[in-house]
Amino acid sequence: MSHGFLSPTGVEIAFVLVGVVTLGSAIVSVTTRRLVHAALWLVVALGGLAVEYLLLTAEFIAWVQVLIYIGSVVVLLLFGLMLTRAPIGRSPDADSGNRGVALGVAVAAAAALVWVVVDAFRTTWIELDGASAGTTKATGESLFQHWVLPFEALSVLLLAALVGAIVLSRKRAAEGDER
Amino acid sequence: MHLAYPAVLSALLFCTGVYGVLARRNAILVLMSVELMLNAVNLNLVAFDAWLSRAARSALPHDTLHSGQALTLFTIAIAAAEIGIGLAIVLAVYRNRGTADIDRLRDTTERGRTDGDGGDGGSDGSGAGAGSAGPGGTATGEKAEATA
């Protein structure tokens, strides 16, 4: 099979287009001054990442991403914004004073990472044709054959997080009743 | 597909998240940037899993465990737990302090305590002496609420 930078395949073109949308919405999400719009742009970025997972033949991961990130995490973030009485319009103090330093660090890290990654994987290709490696069947089989113990440990961790979140948010309700 | 495409996109998304974490003031926006960074790592894991599991057909050393996709699922679950706990902490801080701005939560800063002004810690007095950030801050907030 012949590979080349100058003859990109359709999957690569789709990946780059969706990647541009994802990166752009991520950048808007971290730079906009409207807090609710930031959460909504995050939806676009996470959905774009789900499409990228589909293009990388990881179907199960893609739908888990849609369900958990877009379905629950963003809703949680919107609830958090609502409960902290975030302003709907522009809030001029959304960014702190060290924006310049943050921009410098981010650009330097991006330049270093992109340079290293491109240099390291210049001749590496993913073979995407053939049987998919990320179907629900394959993922479930590997998950419940080789990864059962981490899976169960993760359920305990989720339970601990659930209890922790309830304790953290119930305490003040009890105190409020006492007052 | 060239492996550089997902790797470069993941690196750029991670740096976007780094910028958001460093530049944002609202705690919830910082949590959103952390989510972006976690997603960049997930994309890397999925891409390298696709690469390594496809190498199984050749003579290269390959990965039969689907480590990348399994770890991606674990990362997504842990990120969900993290965002739940993080939002609970942010809401607790907001209810006790009336603000979710990270810049104003500097009770545990050492410079402020030696100077004696303590930033906005005037209402909670010596309670700011509790060292650790998480439970110490909560205890401080409770004391402030009790004295209010």
PDB file of N, CA, C and O in Angstrom, chain A residues 100-132:
ATOM      1  N   GLY A 100      -1.240  36.582  29.405  1.00  0.00           N
ATOM      2  CA  GLY A 100      -0.059  36.574  28.547  1.00  0.00           C
ATOM      3  C   GLY A 100       0.871  35.421  28.868  1.00  0.00           C
ATOM      4  O   GLY A 100       1.353  34.723  27.977  1.00  0.00           O
ATOM      5  N   VAL A 101       1.082  35.220  30.174  1.00  0.00           N
ATOM      6  CA  VAL A 101       1.948  34.108  30.583  1.00  0.00           C
ATOM      7  C   VAL A 101       1.335  32.781  30.144  1.00  0.00           C
ATOM      8  O   VAL A 101       2.027  31.885  29.621  1.00  0.00           O
ATOM      9  N   ALA A 102       0.003  32.666  30.327  1.00  0.00           N
ATOM     10  CA  ALA A 102      -0.669  31.422  29.942  1.00  0.00           C
ATOM     11  C   ALA A 102      -0.542  31.182  28.445  1.00  0.00           C
ATOM     12  O   ALA A 102      -0.277  30.055  28.004  1.00  0.00           O
ATOM     13  N   LEU A 103      -0.705  32.247  27.679  1.00  0.00           N
ATOM     14  CA  LEU A 103      -0.588  32.103  26.220  1.00  0.00           C
ATOM     15  C   LEU A 103       0.828  31.683  25.836  1.00  0.00           C
ATOM     16  O   LEU A 103       1.028  30.793  24.987  1.00  0.00           O
ATOM     17  N   GLY A 104       1.820  32.296  26.479  1.00  0.00           N
ATOM     18  CA  GLY A 104       3.204  31.919  26.189  1.00  0.00           C
ATOM     19  C   GLY A 104       3.478  30.463  26.507  1.00  0.00           C
ATOM     20  O   GLY A 104       4.065  29.731  25.693  1.00  0.00           O
ATOM     21  N   VAL A 105       3.019  30.027  27.686  1.00  0.00           N
ATOM     22  CA  VAL A 105       3.243  28.628  28.077  1.00  0.00           C
ATOM     23  C   VAL A 105       2.555  27.682  27.101  1.00  0.00           C
ATOM     24  O   VAL A 105       3.138  26.682  26.651  1.00  0.00           O
ATOM     25  N   ALA A 106       1.307  28.016  26.730  1.00  0.00           N
ATOM     26  CA  ALA A 106       0.551  27.125  25.850  1.00  0.00           C
ATOM     27  C   ALA A 106       1.190  27.054  24.475  1.00  0.00           C
ATOM     28  O   ALA A 106       1.325  25.966  23.895  1.00  0.00           O
ATOM     29  N   VAL A 107       1.615  28.209  23.936  1.00  0.00           N
ATOM     30  CA  VAL A 107       2.207  28.197  22.595  1.00  0.00           C
ATOM     31  C   VAL A 107       3.545  27.455  22.619  1.00  0.00           C
ATOM     32  O   VAL A 107       3.854  26.658  21.706  1.00  0.00           O
ATOM     33  N   ALA A 108       4.322  27.679  23.676  1.00  0.00           N
ATOM     34  CA  ALA A 108       5.613  26.978  23.752  1.00  0.00           C
ATOM     35  C   ALA A 108       5.397  25.477  23.857  1.00  0.00           C
ATOM     36  O   ALA A 108       6.063  24.677  23.171  1.00  0.00           O
ATOM     37  N   ALA A 109       4.431  25.072  24.701  1.00  0.00           N
ATOM     38  CA  ALA A 109       4.161  23.637  24.851  1.00  0.00           C
ATOM     39  C   ALA A 109       3.638  23.048  23.546  1.00  0.00           C
ATOM     40  O   ALA A 109       4.027  21.939  23.152  1.00  0.00           O
ATOM     41  N   ALA A 110       2.778  23.802  22.851  1.00  0.00           N
ATOM     42  CA  ALA A 110       2.239  23.297  21.583  1.00  0.00           C
ATOM     43  C   ALA A 110       3.347  23.132  20.563  1.00  0.00           C
ATOM     44  O   ALA A 110       3.428  22.107  19.869  1.00  0.00           O
ATOM     45  N   ALA A 111       4.229  24.129  20.484  1.00  0.00           N
ATOM     46  CA  ALA A 111       5.313  24.035  19.503  1.00  0.00           C
ATOM     47  C   ALA A 111       6.204  22.841  19.811  1.00  0.00           C
ATOM     48  O   ALA A 111       6.531  22.037  18.914  1.00  0.00           O
ATOM     49  N   ALA A 112       6.570  22.681  21.072  1.00  0.00           N
ATOM     50  CA  ALA A 112       7.458  21.570  21.431  1.00  0.00           C
ATOM     51  C   ALA A 112       6.789  20.231  21.166  1.00  0.00           C
ATOM     52  O   ALA A 112       7.391  19.320  20.566  1.00  0.00           O
ATOM     53  N   LEU A 113       5.528  20.101  21.579  1.00  0.00           N
ATOM     54  CA  LEU A 113       4.843  18.818  21.430  1.00  0.00           C
ATOM     55  C   LEU A 113       4.634  18.466  19.964  1.00  0.00           C
ATOM     56  O   LEU A 113       4.873  17.324  19.553  1.00  0.00           O
ATOM     57  N   VAL A 114       4.209  19.449  19.171  1.00  0.00           N
ATOM     58  CA  VAL A 114       3.948  19.161  17.760  1.00  0.00           C
ATOM     59  C   VAL A 114       5.238  18.792  17.048  1.00  0.00           C
ATOM     60  O   VAL A 114       5.293  17.846  16.256  1.00  0.00           O
ATOM     61  N   TRP A 115       6.293  19.522  17.378  1.00  0.00           N
ATOM     62  CA  TRP A 115       7.573  19.224  16.741  1.00  0.00           C
ATOM     63  C   TRP A 115       8.025  17.805  17.081  1.00  0.00           C
ATOM     64  O   TRP A 115       8.380  17.004  16.208  1.00  0.00           O
ATOM     65  N   VAL A 116       7.977  17.463  18.363  1.00  0.00           N
ATOM     66  CA  VAL A 116       8.437  16.135  18.789  1.00  0.00           C
ATOM     67  C   VAL A 116       7.571  15.037  18.176  1.00  0.00           C
ATOM     68  O   VAL A 116       8.075  14.024  17.662  1.00  0.00           O
ATOM     69  N   VAL A 117       6.249  15.246  18.185  1.00  0.00           N
ATOM     70  CA  VAL A 117       5.338  14.205  17.720  1.00  0.00           C
ATOM     71  C   VAL A 117       5.491  13.982  16.226  1.00  0.00           C
ATOM     72  O   VAL A 117       5.572  12.840  15.745  1.00  0.00           O
ATOM     73  N   VAL A 118       5.569  15.091  15.476  1.00  0.00           N
ATOM     74  CA  VAL A 118       5.704  14.954  14.025  1.00  0.00           C
ATOM     75  C   VAL A 118       7.033  14.310  13.681  1.00  0.00           C
ATOM     76  O   VAL A 118       7.138  13.457  12.790  1.00  0.00           O
ATOM     77  N   ASP A 119       8.070  14.695  14.439  1.00  0.00           N
ATOM     78  CA  ASP A 119       9.373  14.120  14.170  1.00  0.00           C
ATOM     79  C   ASP A 119       9.406  12.632  14.515  1.00  0.00           C
ATOM     80  O   ASP A 119      10.049  11.831  13.829  1.00  0.00           O
ATOM     81  N   ALA A 120       8.685  12.249  15.559  1.00  0.00           N
ATOM     82  CA  ALA A 120       8.761  10.862  16.014  1.00  0.00           C
ATOM     83  C   ALA A 120       7.938   9.934  15.130  1.00  0.00           C
ATOM     84  O   ALA A 120       8.354   8.810  14.851  1.00  0.00           O
ATOM     85  N   PHE A 121       6.775  10.381  14.690  1.00  0.00           N
ATOM     86  CA  PHE A 121       5.864   9.479  13.974  1.00  0.00           C
ATOM     87  C   PHE A 121       5.748   9.856  12.510  1.00  0.00           C
ATOM     88  O   PHE A 121       4.686   9.767  11.921  1.00  0.00           O
ATOM     89  N   ARG A 122       6.886  10.277  11.920  1.00  0.00           N
ATOM     90  CA  ARG A 122       6.828  10.741  10.547  1.00  0.00           C
ATOM     91  C   ARG A 122       6.497   9.602   9.599  1.00  0.00           C
ATOM     92  O   ARG A 122       5.857   9.784   8.571  1.00  0.00           O
ATOM     93  N   THR A 123       6.905   8.411   9.925  1.00  0.00           N
ATOM     94  CA  THR A 123       6.750   7.286   8.995  1.00  0.00           C
ATOM     95  C   THR A 123       5.800   6.227   9.535  1.00  0.00           C
ATOM     96  O   THR A 123       5.944   5.056   9.231  1.00  0.00           O
ATOM     97  N   THR A 124       4.849   6.644  10.351  1.00  0.00           N
ATOM     98  CA  THR A 124       3.953   5.679  10.974  1.00  0.00           C
ATOM     99  C   THR A 124       2.553   5.845  10.407  1.00  0.00           C
ATOM    100  O   THR A 124       2.065   6.969  10.291  1.00  0.00           O
ATOM    101  N   TRP A 125       1.935   4.734  10.077  1.00  0.00           N
ATOM    102  CA  TRP A 125       0.624   4.784   9.450  1.00  0.00           C
ATOM    103  C   TRP A 125      -0.322   3.850  10.183  1.00  0.00           C
ATOM    104  O   TRP A 125       0.058   2.778  10.613  1.00  0.00           O
ATOM    105  N   ILE A 126      -1.548   4.298  10.316  1.00  0.00           N
ATOM    106  CA  ILE A 126      -2.578   3.451  10.908  1.00  0.00           C
ATOM    107  C   ILE A 126      -3.331   2.782   9.772  1.00  0.00           C
ATOM    108  O   ILE A 126      -3.811   3.455   8.862  1.00  0.00           O
ATOM    109  N   GLU A 127      -3.430   1.471   9.821  1.00  0.00           N
ATOM    110  CA  GLU A 127      -4.214   0.748   8.818  1.00  0.00           C
ATOM    111  C   GLU A 127      -5.655   0.689   9.292  1.00  0.00           C
ATOM    112  O   GLU A 127      -5.975   0.024  10.265  1.00  0.00           O
ATOM    113  N   LEU A 128      -6.508   1.438   8.605  1.00  0.00           N
ATOM    114  CA  LEU A 128      -7.883   1.526   9.079  1.00  0.00           C
ATOM    115  C   LEU A 128      -8.830   0.610   8.323  1.00  0.00           C
ATOM    116  O   LEU A 128      -9.986   0.489   8.696  1.00  0.00           O
ATOM    117  N   ASP A 129      -8.355  -0.018   7.250  1.00  0.00           N
ATOM    118  CA  ASP A 129      -9.270  -0.907   6.515  1.00  0.00           C
ATOM    119  C   ASP A 129      -9.258  -2.294   7.168  1.00  0.00           C
ATOM    120  O   ASP A 129      -8.392  -2.636   7.954  1.00  0.00           O
ATOM    121  N   GLY A 130     -10.266  -3.064   6.810  1.00  0.00           N
ATOM    122  CA  GLY A 130     -10.379  -4.381   7.424  1.00  0.00           C
ATOM    123  C   GLY A 130     -11.336  -4.352   8.593  1.00  0.00           C
ATOM    124  O   GLY A 130     -12.113  -3.406   8.769  1.00  0.00           O
ATOM    125  N   ALA A 131     -11.275  -5.414   9.393  1.00  0.00           N
ATOM    126  CA  ALA A 131     -12.212  -5.533  10.508  1.00  0.00           C
ATOM    127  C   ALA A 131     -11.936  -4.446  11.540  1.00  0.00           C
ATOM    128  O   ALA A 131     -10.780  -4.135  11.832  1.00  0.00           O
ATOM    129  N   SER A 132     -13.000  -3.888  12.061  1.00  0.00           N
ATOM    130  CA  SER A 132     -12.841  -2.813  13.029  1.00  0.00           C
ATOM    131  C   SER A 132     -12.368  -3.366  14.366  1.00  0.00           C
ATOM    132  O   SER A 132     -12.818  -4.419  14.809  1.00  0.00           O
TER     133      SER A 132
END
